[in-house]
Coordinates of C-alpha atoms in Angstrom, one line a residue:
M1057 CA -11.5 2.2 74.8
T1058 CA -14.5 3.4 72.9
S1059 CA -14.3 6.6 71.0
K1060 CA -17.2 9.0 71.5
T1061 CA -18.0 11.3 68.6
N1062 CA -21.4 12.8 69.3
G1063 CA -23.0 9.4 69.3
R1064 CA -21.8 8.5 65.8
T1065 CA -19.8 5.5 64.7
P1066 CA -16.0 6.4 64.7
D1067 CA -14.5 7.1 61.3
P1068 CA -13.6 3.6 59.9
R1069 CA -10.5 5.1 58.3
A1070 CA -9.1 5.8 61.7
Q1071 CA -9.6 2.3 62.8
A1072 CA -7.3 -0.7 62.3
P1073 CA -7.9 -2.3 58.9
T1074 CA -10.1 -5.3 58.7
S1075 CA -9.5 -8.5 56.8
D1076 CA -11.9 -7.2 54.2
A1077 CA -9.9 -4.0 53.5
P1078 CA -7.7 -4.1 50.4
Q1079 CA -4.4 -5.5 51.4
A1080 CA -1.0 -5.2 49.7
A1081 CA -2.6 -4.3 46.3
A1082 CA -0.5 -1.2 45.8
G1083 CA 1.6 -0.4 42.8
A1084 CA 1.9 -2.9 40.0
R1085 CA 0.5 -5.7 42.1
R1086 CA -3.1 -4.5 41.7
W1087 CA -2.7 -4.8 37.9
A1088 CA -1.3 -8.3 38.3
V1089 CA -4.5 -9.1 40.3
L1090 CA -6.5 -7.8 37.4
A1091 CA -4.6 -9.9 34.9
I1092 CA -5.0 -13.1 36.9
C1093 CA -8.8 -12.5 37.3
C1094 CA -9.1 -11.7 33.6
V1095 CA -7.5 -14.9 32.6
A1096 CA -9.6 -17.0 34.9
A1097 CA -12.8 -15.3 33.7
A1098 CA -11.7 -15.6 30.0
L1099 CA -11.4 -19.3 30.3
L1100 CA -14.9 -19.6 31.6
G1101 CA -16.2 -17.6 28.6
I1102 CA -14.3 -19.7 26.1
D1103 CA -15.5 -22.9 27.8
N1104 CA -19.1 -21.7 27.8
S1105 CA -19.1 -21.3 24.0
V1106 CA -16.7 -24.0 22.8
L1107 CA -18.8 -27.1 23.5
N1108 CA -21.3 -26.7 20.7
Y1109 CA -18.4 -27.0 18.2
A1110 CA -17.2 -30.3 19.8
V1111 CA -20.7 -31.9 19.9
P1112 CA -20.5 -33.6 16.5
S1113 CA -17.1 -35.1 17.2
L1114 CA -17.9 -36.3 20.7
A1115 CA -21.2 -37.7 19.6
R1116 CA -19.5 -39.9 17.0
R1117 CA -17.0 -41.1 19.7
L1118 CA -19.2 -41.6 22.8
H1119 CA -22.6 -42.4 21.1
P1120 CA -24.8 -40.6 23.6
S1121 CA -28.6 -40.8 23.5
S1122 CA -30.5 -37.7 22.6
T1123 CA -31.4 -37.1 26.2
Q1124 CA -27.7 -37.6 27.3
L1125 CA -26.6 -35.2 24.6
L1126 CA -29.0 -32.6 25.9
W1127 CA -27.6 -33.0 29.4
I1128 CA -24.0 -32.8 28.1
V1129 CA -24.8 -29.4 26.6
D1130 CA -27.0 -28.0 29.3
V1131 CA -25.8 -29.3 32.7
Y1132 CA -23.0 -26.8 32.9
G1133 CA -25.3 -23.8 32.8
F1134 CA -27.9 -25.5 35.1
V1135 CA -25.3 -26.1 37.9
L1136 CA -23.5 -22.8 37.4
G1137 CA -26.7 -20.7 37.5
G1138 CA -28.1 -22.5 40.4
L1139 CA -25.0 -22.1 42.6
L1140 CA -23.9 -18.6 41.9
I1141 CA -25.7 -16.9 44.9
V1142 CA -24.5 -19.6 47.3
A1143 CA -20.9 -19.3 46.0
G1144 CA -20.9 -15.5 46.2
N1145 CA -22.0 -15.6 49.8
L1146 CA -19.4 -18.4 50.6
G1147 CA -16.6 -16.2 49.2
D1148 CA -17.7 -13.3 51.4
R1149 CA -17.4 -15.6 54.4
I1150 CA -14.4 -17.8 53.9
G1151 CA -12.4 -15.5 51.6
R1152 CA -12.7 -14.7 47.9
K1153 CA -9.1 -15.6 47.2
K1154 CA -9.5 -18.9 48.9
L1155 CA -12.8 -19.6 47.0
L1156 CA -11.3 -18.5 43.6
L1157 CA -8.2 -20.8 44.0
A1158 CA -10.4 -23.7 45.0
G1159 CA -12.6 -23.1 41.9
V1160 CA -9.6 -22.7 39.6
A1161 CA -8.1 -26.0 40.9
G1162 CA -11.5 -27.7 40.5
F1163 CA -12.0 -26.3 37.0
G1164 CA -8.6 -27.6 35.9
A1165 CA -9.3 -31.1 37.3
A1166 CA -12.8 -31.2 35.9
S1167 CA -11.5 -30.1 32.5
A1168 CA -9.1 -33.0 32.4
L1169 CA -11.9 -35.4 33.4
T1170 CA -14.1 -33.9 30.7
A1171 CA -11.4 -34.2 28.0
Y1172 CA -10.8 -37.9 28.7
A1173 CA -14.4 -38.9 29.5
G1174 CA -15.0 -42.4 28.2
S1175 CA -18.8 -42.5 28.5
P1176 CA -21.7 -40.0 28.3
E1177 CA -22.4 -40.5 32.0
T1178 CA -18.8 -39.5 32.9
L1179 CA -19.0 -36.5 30.6
I1180 CA -22.2 -35.3 32.1
A1181 CA -20.7 -35.6 35.6
A1182 CA -17.6 -33.8 34.5
R1183 CA -19.6 -31.0 32.9
A1184 CA -21.6 -30.6 36.2
L1185 CA -18.3 -30.3 38.1
L1186 CA -17.2 -27.6 35.6
G1187 CA -20.4 -25.7 36.4
L1188 CA -19.7 -26.0 40.2
A1189 CA -16.2 -24.7 39.8
G1190 CA -17.4 -21.9 37.4
A1191 CA -19.9 -20.8 40.0
T1192 CA -17.1 -20.2 42.5
I1193 CA -14.8 -18.4 40.0
M1194 CA -17.3 -15.9 38.5
P1195 CA -18.2 -13.8 41.5
S1196 CA -14.8 -14.1 43.1
T1197 CA -13.0 -12.5 40.1
L1198 CA -15.1 -9.3 40.2
S1199 CA -14.9 -9.2 44.0
L1200 CA -11.1 -9.4 44.0
V1201 CA -10.8 -6.8 41.3
R1202 CA -12.9 -4.4 43.4
A1203 CA -10.9 -5.1 46.5
A1204 CA -7.6 -4.5 44.7
F1205 CA -8.6 -1.1 43.2
T1206 CA -9.5 1.3 46.0
D1207 CA -9.4 4.5 43.8
P1208 CA -12.9 4.9 42.3
R1209 CA -11.6 6.0 38.9
E1210 CA -9.1 3.2 38.7
R1211 CA -11.7 0.7 39.8
T1212 CA -14.0 1.8 37.0
T1213 CA -11.2 1.3 34.5
A1214 CA -10.2 -2.1 35.9
I1215 CA -13.8 -3.4 35.9
G1216 CA -14.2 -2.1 32.4
V1217 CA -11.1 -4.0 31.3
S1218 CA -12.3 -7.2 33.0
S1219 CA -15.7 -6.9 31.3
G1220 CA -14.1 -6.3 27.9
V1221 CA -11.9 -9.4 28.3
A1222 CA -15.0 -11.5 29.4
A1223 CA -16.9 -10.3 26.3
A1224 CA -14.1 -11.1 24.0
S1225 CA -13.7 -14.6 25.5
F1226 CA -17.1 -15.7 24.4
A1227 CA -16.3 -15.1 20.8
L1228 CA -12.9 -16.8 21.1
G1229 CA -14.7 -20.1 21.9
P1230 CA -15.7 -20.9 18.3
V1231 CA -12.3 -19.8 17.0
V1232 CA -10.3 -21.8 19.6
G1233 CA -12.6 -24.8 19.1
G1234 CA -12.4 -24.7 15.4
L1235 CA -8.6 -24.5 15.4
L1236 CA -8.2 -27.4 17.8
L1237 CA -10.9 -29.6 16.3
D1238 CA -9.2 -29.3 12.9
H1239 CA -6.1 -31.0 14.3
F1240 CA -7.0 -32.9 17.5
W1241 CA -9.8 -34.9 19.1
W1242 CA -12.8 -33.4 20.7
G1243 CA -11.3 -33.5 24.2
S1244 CA -8.6 -31.0 23.3
V1245 CA -11.0 -28.1 23.6
F1246 CA -11.2 -28.9 27.3
L1247 CA -7.7 -30.1 27.9
I1248 CA -6.3 -26.7 27.0
N1249 CA -7.8 -25.4 30.2
V1250 CA -5.5 -27.5 32.4
P1251 CA -2.1 -25.7 31.9
V1252 CA -3.7 -22.3 31.9
M1253 CA -5.6 -22.9 35.1
A1254 CA -2.5 -24.3 36.7
L1255 CA -0.7 -21.1 35.9
V1256 CA -3.5 -19.1 37.3
L1257 CA -3.5 -21.2 40.5
V1258 CA 0.3 -20.6 41.1
A1259 CA 0.1 -16.9 40.2
G1260 CA -3.0 -16.5 42.4
V1261 CA -1.3 -18.1 45.5
L1262 CA 1.6 -15.7 45.1
V1263 CA -0.1 -12.5 44.1
L1264 CA -3.7 -12.3 45.1
P1265 CA -4.5 -10.6 48.5
E1266 CA -7.2 -12.2 50.6
S1267 CA -10.5 -10.3 50.9
R1268 CA -13.5 -11.3 52.9
N1269 CA -16.2 -10.0 55.3
P1270 CA -14.5 -9.6 58.7
R1271 CA -17.8 -10.2 60.5
P1272 CA -19.5 -12.8 58.2
G1273 CA -22.1 -14.2 60.6
R1274 CA -23.4 -17.7 60.1
L1275 CA -24.4 -19.1 56.7
D1276 CA -28.1 -19.8 56.6
W1277 CA -28.0 -23.4 55.5
A1278 CA -31.8 -23.7 55.2
S1279 CA -31.7 -21.0 52.5
V1280 CA -29.1 -22.9 50.4
P1281 CA -31.4 -25.8 49.1
L1282 CA -34.2 -23.3 48.5
S1283 CA -31.9 -21.1 46.4
V1284 CA -30.4 -23.9 44.4
A1285 CA -33.7 -25.7 43.7
G1286 CA -35.4 -22.4 42.8
L1287 CA -32.8 -21.2 40.4
F1288 CA -32.1 -24.7 38.9
G1289 CA -35.8 -25.2 38.3
V1290 CA -36.4 -21.9 36.7
I1291 CA -33.3 -22.1 34.5
Y1292 CA -34.1 -25.7 33.5
A1293 CA -37.7 -24.7 32.6
I1294 CA -36.7 -21.7 30.5
K1295 CA -34.0 -23.5 28.6
T1296 CA -36.0 -26.7 28.0
A1297 CA -39.1 -24.7 26.9
A1298 CA -36.9 -22.8 24.5
R1299 CA -35.6 -26.0 22.9
D1300 CA -38.6 -28.4 23.2
G1301 CA -41.6 -26.1 23.6
A1302 CA -43.6 -25.4 26.7
G1303 CA -45.9 -28.4 26.4
S1304 CA -43.5 -30.8 28.2
H1305 CA -44.5 -32.1 31.6
A1306 CA -40.9 -31.7 32.7
V1307 CA -41.0 -28.0 31.9
W1308 CA -44.1 -27.4 34.0
I1309 CA -42.8 -29.5 36.9
A1310 CA -39.5 -27.8 36.9
A1311 CA -41.1 -24.3 36.7
A1312 CA -43.5 -25.2 39.6
V1313 CA -40.7 -26.5 41.8
G1314 CA -38.5 -23.5 40.9
A1315 CA -41.3 -20.9 41.6
V1316 CA -42.3 -22.5 44.9
S1317 CA -38.7 -22.8 46.1
L1318 CA -37.9 -19.2 45.1
A1319 CA -41.1 -17.9 46.8
A1320 CA -40.1 -19.7 50.0
F1321 CA -36.5 -18.5 49.6
F1322 CA -37.5 -14.8 49.2
R1323 CA -39.9 -15.0 52.1
R1324 CA -37.2 -16.5 54.3
Q1325 CA -34.7 -13.8 53.3
T1326 CA -37.0 -11.1 54.6
R1327 CA -37.5 -12.8 58.0
I1328 CA -33.9 -13.7 59.1
A1329 CA -31.2 -11.5 60.4
E1330 CA -28.4 -12.7 58.1
P1331 CA -30.0 -13.5 54.8
L1332 CA -28.3 -15.4 52.0
L1333 CA -29.7 -12.8 49.5
E1334 CA -29.7 -9.3 50.8
L1335 CA -32.9 -8.0 49.2
R1336 CA -32.3 -4.5 50.6
L1337 CA -29.6 -4.1 48.0
F1338 CA -32.4 -3.6 45.5
R1339 CA -33.6 -0.5 47.3
N1340 CA -30.5 1.2 46.0
A1341 CA -31.5 2.8 42.7
A1342 CA -28.0 2.4 41.3
F1343 CA -27.9 -1.3 42.1
S1344 CA -31.4 -2.2 40.8
G1345 CA -31.0 0.1 37.7
A1346 CA -27.7 -1.6 36.8
I1347 CA -29.2 -5.0 37.3
G1348 CA -32.1 -4.1 35.0
A1349 CA -29.8 -2.9 32.3
N1350 CA -27.9 -6.1 32.4
V1351 CA -31.0 -8.2 32.1
V1352 CA -32.2 -6.2 29.1
T1353 CA -28.8 -6.5 27.4
M1354 CA -28.5 -10.2 27.9
F1355 CA -32.1 -10.8 26.9
T1356 CA -31.7 -9.1 23.6
S1357 CA -28.1 -9.7 22.7
S1358 CA -28.5 -13.5 23.1
T1359 CA -30.9 -13.5 20.1
L1360 CA -28.4 -11.7 17.9
S1361 CA -25.7 -14.2 18.8
L1362 CA -28.0 -17.2 18.0
G1363 CA -29.4 -15.6 14.9
F1364 CA -26.1 -14.6 13.3
S1365 CA -24.4 -17.9 14.1
L1366 CA -27.2 -19.5 12.0
Y1367 CA -27.0 -16.7 9.4
F1368 CA -23.3 -17.2 8.7
Q1369 CA -23.3 -21.0 8.8
V1370 CA -26.6 -21.9 7.2
V1371 CA -27.6 -19.0 5.0
R1372 CA -24.1 -18.1 3.9
G1373 CA -22.8 -21.7 4.1
W1374 CA -19.6 -20.7 6.0
S1375 CA -17.7 -23.2 8.2
P1376 CA -18.0 -22.9 12.1
L1377 CA -14.5 -21.5 12.2
T1378 CA -15.1 -18.9 9.5
A1379 CA -18.4 -17.9 11.2
G1380 CA -16.6 -17.5 14.5
L1381 CA -13.9 -15.4 12.9
A1382 CA -16.6 -13.3 11.2
L1383 CA -18.3 -12.5 14.6
L1384 CA -15.0 -11.9 16.4
P1385 CA -14.7 -8.1 15.6
G1386 CA -17.6 -7.3 17.8
P1387 CA -16.2 -8.8 21.1
L1388 CA -12.7 -7.6 20.2
S1389 CA -13.9 -4.0 19.8
A1390 CA -15.6 -4.4 23.2
A1391 CA -12.2 -5.4 24.7
F1392 CA -10.5 -2.4 23.1
A1393 CA -13.3 0.1 24.0
A1394 CA -13.5 -1.0 27.6
P1395 CA -10.9 1.5 29.0
L1396 CA -12.8 4.3 27.3
C1397 CA -15.8 3.8 29.6
A1398 CA -14.1 5.6 32.5
V1399 CA -13.5 8.6 30.3
L1400 CA -17.0 8.6 29.1
I1401 CA -18.5 8.3 32.6
A1402 CA -16.5 11.3 33.8
R1403 CA -17.7 13.4 30.9
I1404 CA -21.4 12.5 30.6
G1405 CA -22.2 10.3 33.6
R1406 CA -23.3 6.7 34.1
A1407 CA -26.9 6.9 33.0
R1408 CA -26.0 8.5 29.6
T1409 CA -23.1 6.0 29.0
V1410 CA -25.4 3.0 29.6
A1411 CA -28.1 4.6 27.5
I1412 CA -25.6 5.3 24.6
G1413 CA -24.5 1.7 24.9
L1414 CA -28.0 0.3 24.6
A1415 CA -28.8 2.7 21.8
L1416 CA -25.7 1.6 19.8
M1417 CA -26.8 -2.0 20.3
A1418 CA -30.3 -1.2 19.2
V1419 CA -29.1 0.5 15.9
S1420 CA -26.5 -2.2 15.1
T1421 CA -28.9 -5.1 15.9
V1422 CA -31.6 -3.8 13.6
G1423 CA -29.0 -3.0 10.9
L1424 CA -27.5 -6.5 11.1
G1425 CA -30.9 -8.0 11.1
M1426 CA -31.6 -6.4 7.7
S1427 CA -28.8 -8.4 6.1
G1428 CA -29.6 -10.4 3.0
A1429 CA -28.3 -13.7 1.6
H1430 CA -25.5 -11.8 -0.3
T1431 CA -24.8 -8.8 1.9
G1432 CA -21.1 -8.1 1.7
Y1433 CA -19.1 -8.6 4.9
A1434 CA -17.7 -5.1 4.6
H1435 CA -21.2 -3.8 5.2
L1436 CA -21.6 -6.0 8.3
L1437 CA -18.2 -5.2 9.9
P1438 CA -19.0 -1.6 11.1
L1439 CA -22.3 -2.8 12.6
L1440 CA -20.5 -5.7 14.5
V1441 CA -18.0 -3.2 15.9
L1442 CA -20.7 -0.8 17.0
N1443 CA -22.5 -3.7 18.7
G1444 CA -19.4 -4.7 20.6
V1445 CA -18.8 -1.1 21.7
G1446 CA -22.4 -0.8 22.8
I1447 CA -22.3 -4.0 24.8
I1448 CA -19.1 -3.0 26.7
F1449 CA -20.4 0.5 27.4
T1450 CA -23.4 -1.2 29.1
F1451 CA -21.7 -4.1 30.9
S1452 CA -18.6 -2.2 32.1
V1453 CA -20.6 0.6 33.7
T1454 CA -23.3 -1.7 35.2
A1455 CA -20.7 -4.1 36.7
D1456 CA -18.8 -1.2 38.3
T1457 CA -22.1 0.4 39.5
I1458 CA -23.3 -2.9 41.0
L1459 CA -20.1 -3.6 42.9
A1460 CA -19.6 0.0 44.1
S1461 CA -23.2 0.2 45.3
A1462 CA -22.9 -2.8 47.6
P1463 CA -21.0 -2.7 50.8
R1464 CA -17.5 -4.2 50.7
T1465 CA -18.5 -7.0 53.0
R1466 CA -21.1 -8.2 50.4
T1467 CA -19.3 -7.8 47.1
G1468 CA -19.3 -11.6 46.5
A1469 CA -23.0 -11.7 47.0
A1470 CA -23.5 -8.6 44.8
A1471 CA -21.4 -10.0 42.0
A1472 CA -23.3 -13.3 42.2
I1473 CA -26.7 -11.5 41.9
S1474 CA -25.3 -9.7 38.8
E1475 CA -24.1 -12.9 37.2
T1476 CA -27.4 -14.7 38.1
A1477 CA -29.5 -11.9 36.6
M1478 CA -27.4 -12.1 33.4
E1479 CA -27.7 -15.9 33.2
L1480 CA -31.5 -15.6 33.6
G1481 CA -31.7 -12.7 31.1
G1482 CA -29.8 -14.8 28.5
A1483 CA -31.9 -17.8 29.1
L1484 CA -35.1 -15.8 28.8
G1485 CA -33.9 -14.1 25.6
I1486 CA -33.2 -17.4 24.0
A1487 CA -36.6 -18.7 25.2
V1488 CA -38.7 -15.7 24.3
L1489 CA -37.0 -14.1 21.3
G1490 CA -35.8 -17.5 20.1
S1491 CA -39.4 -18.6 20.0
V1492 CA -40.4 -15.5 18.2
L1493 CA -37.7 -16.2 15.6
S1494 CA -39.0 -19.7 15.1
A1495 CA -42.6 -18.6 14.9
F1496 CA -41.9 -16.0 12.2
Y1497 CA -39.8 -18.6 10.3
R1498 CA -42.6 -21.2 10.3
S1499 CA -45.2 -18.6 9.3
D1500 CA -43.1 -17.2 6.4
L1501 CA -42.0 -20.6 5.1
T1502 CA -43.7 -21.6 1.8
L1503 CA -42.8 -25.1 0.6
P1504 CA -43.5 -26.6 -2.8
E1505 CA -46.0 -29.4 -3.4
G1506 CA -44.9 -33.1 -3.4
L1507 CA -43.0 -33.3 -0.1
S1508 CA -43.7 -36.0 2.3
G1509 CA -45.1 -35.3 5.8
A1510 CA -41.7 -36.0 7.4
Q1511 CA -39.9 -33.7 5.0
V1512 CA -42.4 -30.9 5.6
S1513 CA -42.0 -31.4 9.4
A1514 CA -38.2 -31.4 9.2
A1515 CA -38.1 -28.2 7.0
R1516 CA -40.5 -26.4 9.4
E1517 CA -38.5 -27.3 12.4
S1518 CA -35.6 -24.8 11.7
V1519 CA -33.6 -23.2 8.9
S1520 CA -31.0 -25.9 9.4
G1521 CA -33.7 -28.6 8.9
G1522 CA -35.0 -26.8 5.8
V1523 CA -31.6 -26.5 4.1
L1524 CA -30.8 -30.2 5.0
T1525 CA -34.2 -31.3 3.6
G1526 CA -33.6 -29.4 0.4
A1527 CA -30.2 -31.1 0.0
Q1528 CA -32.0 -34.5 0.3
V1529 CA -34.7 -33.7 -2.3
A1530 CA -33.6 -34.2 -5.9
G1531 CA -33.7 -31.6 -8.6
S1532 CA -35.1 -28.1 -8.6
T1533 CA -37.6 -29.0 -5.9
G1534 CA -34.8 -29.5 -3.4
Q1535 CA -33.3 -26.2 -4.4
H1536 CA -36.6 -24.5 -4.0
V1537 CA -37.0 -25.9 -0.4
A1538 CA -33.5 -24.7 0.6
D1539 CA -34.0 -21.3 -0.9
A1540 CA -37.5 -21.0 0.8
A1541 CA -35.9 -21.9 4.2
R1542 CA -33.2 -19.4 3.8
Q1543 CA -35.6 -16.6 2.8
A1544 CA -38.0 -17.4 5.6
F1545 CA -35.2 -17.3 8.1
L1546 CA -34.0 -13.9 6.8
D1547 CA -37.5 -12.6 7.1
S1548 CA -37.8 -13.9 10.6
L1549 CA -34.4 -12.4 11.5
H1550 CA -35.6 -9.0 10.2
A1551 CA -38.7 -9.0 12.4
T1552 CA -37.1 -10.4 15.5
T1553 CA -34.1 -8.0 15.5
V1554 CA -36.6 -5.1 15.1
I1555 CA -38.3 -6.3 18.3
A1556 CA -35.0 -6.7 20.0
G1557 CA -33.9 -3.2 18.9
A1558 CA -37.1 -1.7 20.3
I1559 CA -36.6 -3.5 23.7
M1560 CA -33.0 -2.1 23.8
A1561 CA -34.3 1.4 23.0
L1562 CA -36.8 1.1 25.9
G1563 CA -33.9 -0.2 28.1
A1564 CA -31.9 2.9 27.1
A1565 CA -34.8 5.2 28.2
A1566 CA -35.2 3.2 31.4
A1567 CA -31.5 3.5 32.2
L1568 CA -31.7 7.3 31.8
V1569 CA -34.4 7.3 34.5
S1570 CA -33.1 4.6 36.9
L1571 CA -29.5 5.8 36.9
R1572 CA -30.0 9.5 36.5
N1573 CA -28.9 10.3 40.1
V1574 CA -26.0 8.0 40.2
P1575 CA -22.8 10.0 40.4
A1576 CA -20.0 9.6 37.9
V1577 CA -17.5 8.7 40.7
L1578 CA -18.7 6.1 43.2
P1579 CA -16.3 6.2 46.1
E1580 CA -15.0 3.1 47.7
P1581 CA -17.4 2.6 50.7
Q1582 CA -15.8 2.4 54.1
D1583 CA -16.8 -0.4 56.5
G1584 CA -20.5 -0.1 57.1
E1585 CA -21.2 2.6 54.5
G1586 CA -24.2 1.5 52.5
D1587 CA -24.1 -1.8 54.5
T1588 CA -27.2 -3.7 55.4
G1589 CA -26.8 -4.1 59.2
H1590 CA -24.7 -7.2 59.5
G1591 CA -23.1 -6.3 62.8
G1592 CA -20.2 -4.0 63.6
A1593 CA -20.0 -0.8 61.6
G1594 CA -22.9 -2.0 59.5
E1595 CA -25.2 -1.1 62.4
A1596 CA -24.6 2.5 61.8
S1597 CA -26.1 2.1 58.3
A1598 CA -29.1 0.3 59.7
A1599 CA -29.5 3.1 62.2
R1600 CA -29.6 5.6 59.4
A1601 CA -32.3 3.6 57.6
G1602 CA -35.0 6.0 58.9
D1603 CA -33.5 8.9 57.0
G1604 CA -32.8 6.9 53.9
G1605 CA -29.1 6.7 54.4
Q1606 CA -28.7 3.4 52.6
D1607 CA -31.1 4.1 49.8
R1608 CA -29.6 7.5 48.7
P1609 CA -27.0 7.5 45.9
V1610 CA -23.5 7.6 47.2
P1611 CA -22.3 11.2 47.0
A1612 CA -19.7 12.2 44.4
V1613 CA -16.1 12.9 45.6

């Protein structure tokens, strides 16, 4: 029997719960859900940063060609970035728990295959499978955390903790890799994933509640290849241009294929009833503002990560493990500061919290960029801590805002959009600001007379090439080359971090504007609240589109 309430959709809270409603996540269980999702996400972060430290060892063992080595390093990111949107939508339809467990099992199996790969071709294929599994895990973890925590304040805290653990995991990669490679073969950095993922799989089966869209509609399979080809092409073009320059035919072909595919994809999404990418989510100021802040953060922070890895290892001459340990306080401070985000949001609001985070990143980035060849670590430590706190103030708030701004039925898709934007932001940061860093280095490098053309070319390629060239040249000339390379790099780091800091400051100002009307407490939407018209209660939201119901900020409670 249909309930009549003046023509309005009945209160969803009075209806029977759907399969998308949080189930059996009360009490301590919801914190167990958070712990499982954090461990899964942490392994992805570690795996994403550990490979670079295993490359020299695996190169000696497998003898890959230069092209094969590039694919070994890059294929994980290509596949992961290209499949995130498809995976997020799939989780909304078949169940986020189901997709997460499938991804965890696949990631464990692919890790074992990677660890024991006997040829470059096998290793490339295994890394591609890791990317596929990672694409299913990343949006599922955030979606399940949101489903488990129905109280808005608890949800903000839980997502903050999840973001903090994810941030810390990226810095743990060099440390874990360094420790394992000091005692075991290169495959050990991947084999360690297997028992941990097995534990996550068992715990997930027993603890995680299922969460999915109760009325998912059909998956638009025609949009899938357009999405994958578009994102893969764009990410490939950006990363290849950052490494090899924009003059390569492969870069322009990939960029053209990616741009055409994405244009066709976006056009299709506006013309079909059940799109793979819900573009109307971007009408929500909270959602689009948070996405923008994430892109700015990844765009600028990627340069600091790249620059300071080189600073510690090449300029200071520290080992990879020591360099990893030196950078660790930043992400660790992020993990510890994450629970404070909910308190800060309640006191000053979301816009100001994000703006403070970006401002802290701007100040600390510029301060770190002013480091010299003999700057004491005690002077760098407070800046690293401030940077980590700034990052988590930004990411924690934006992740919670993105998930809470989207309807419950589309949290997987919303999380995938967020992760894809971050992937693109990071790739663009490396391409653009990395190119700026290289350009300043070459313009500031002054080499002595008497070097061969090959030596000059190698020294101008990068600071690593300059220091290596200096070591190969005898006498004071070699020392002059190495010193000139280090000084040119420091000068380029100074200039590039000032640019990055200015972009962060602009991002802070933009966050104050774009997020200014977003309330401190974003309530858990009921079925259809803020939805985009995918049947059922979502039709009520579509009917309210005329008076802006979807596009207004969710009222505070």
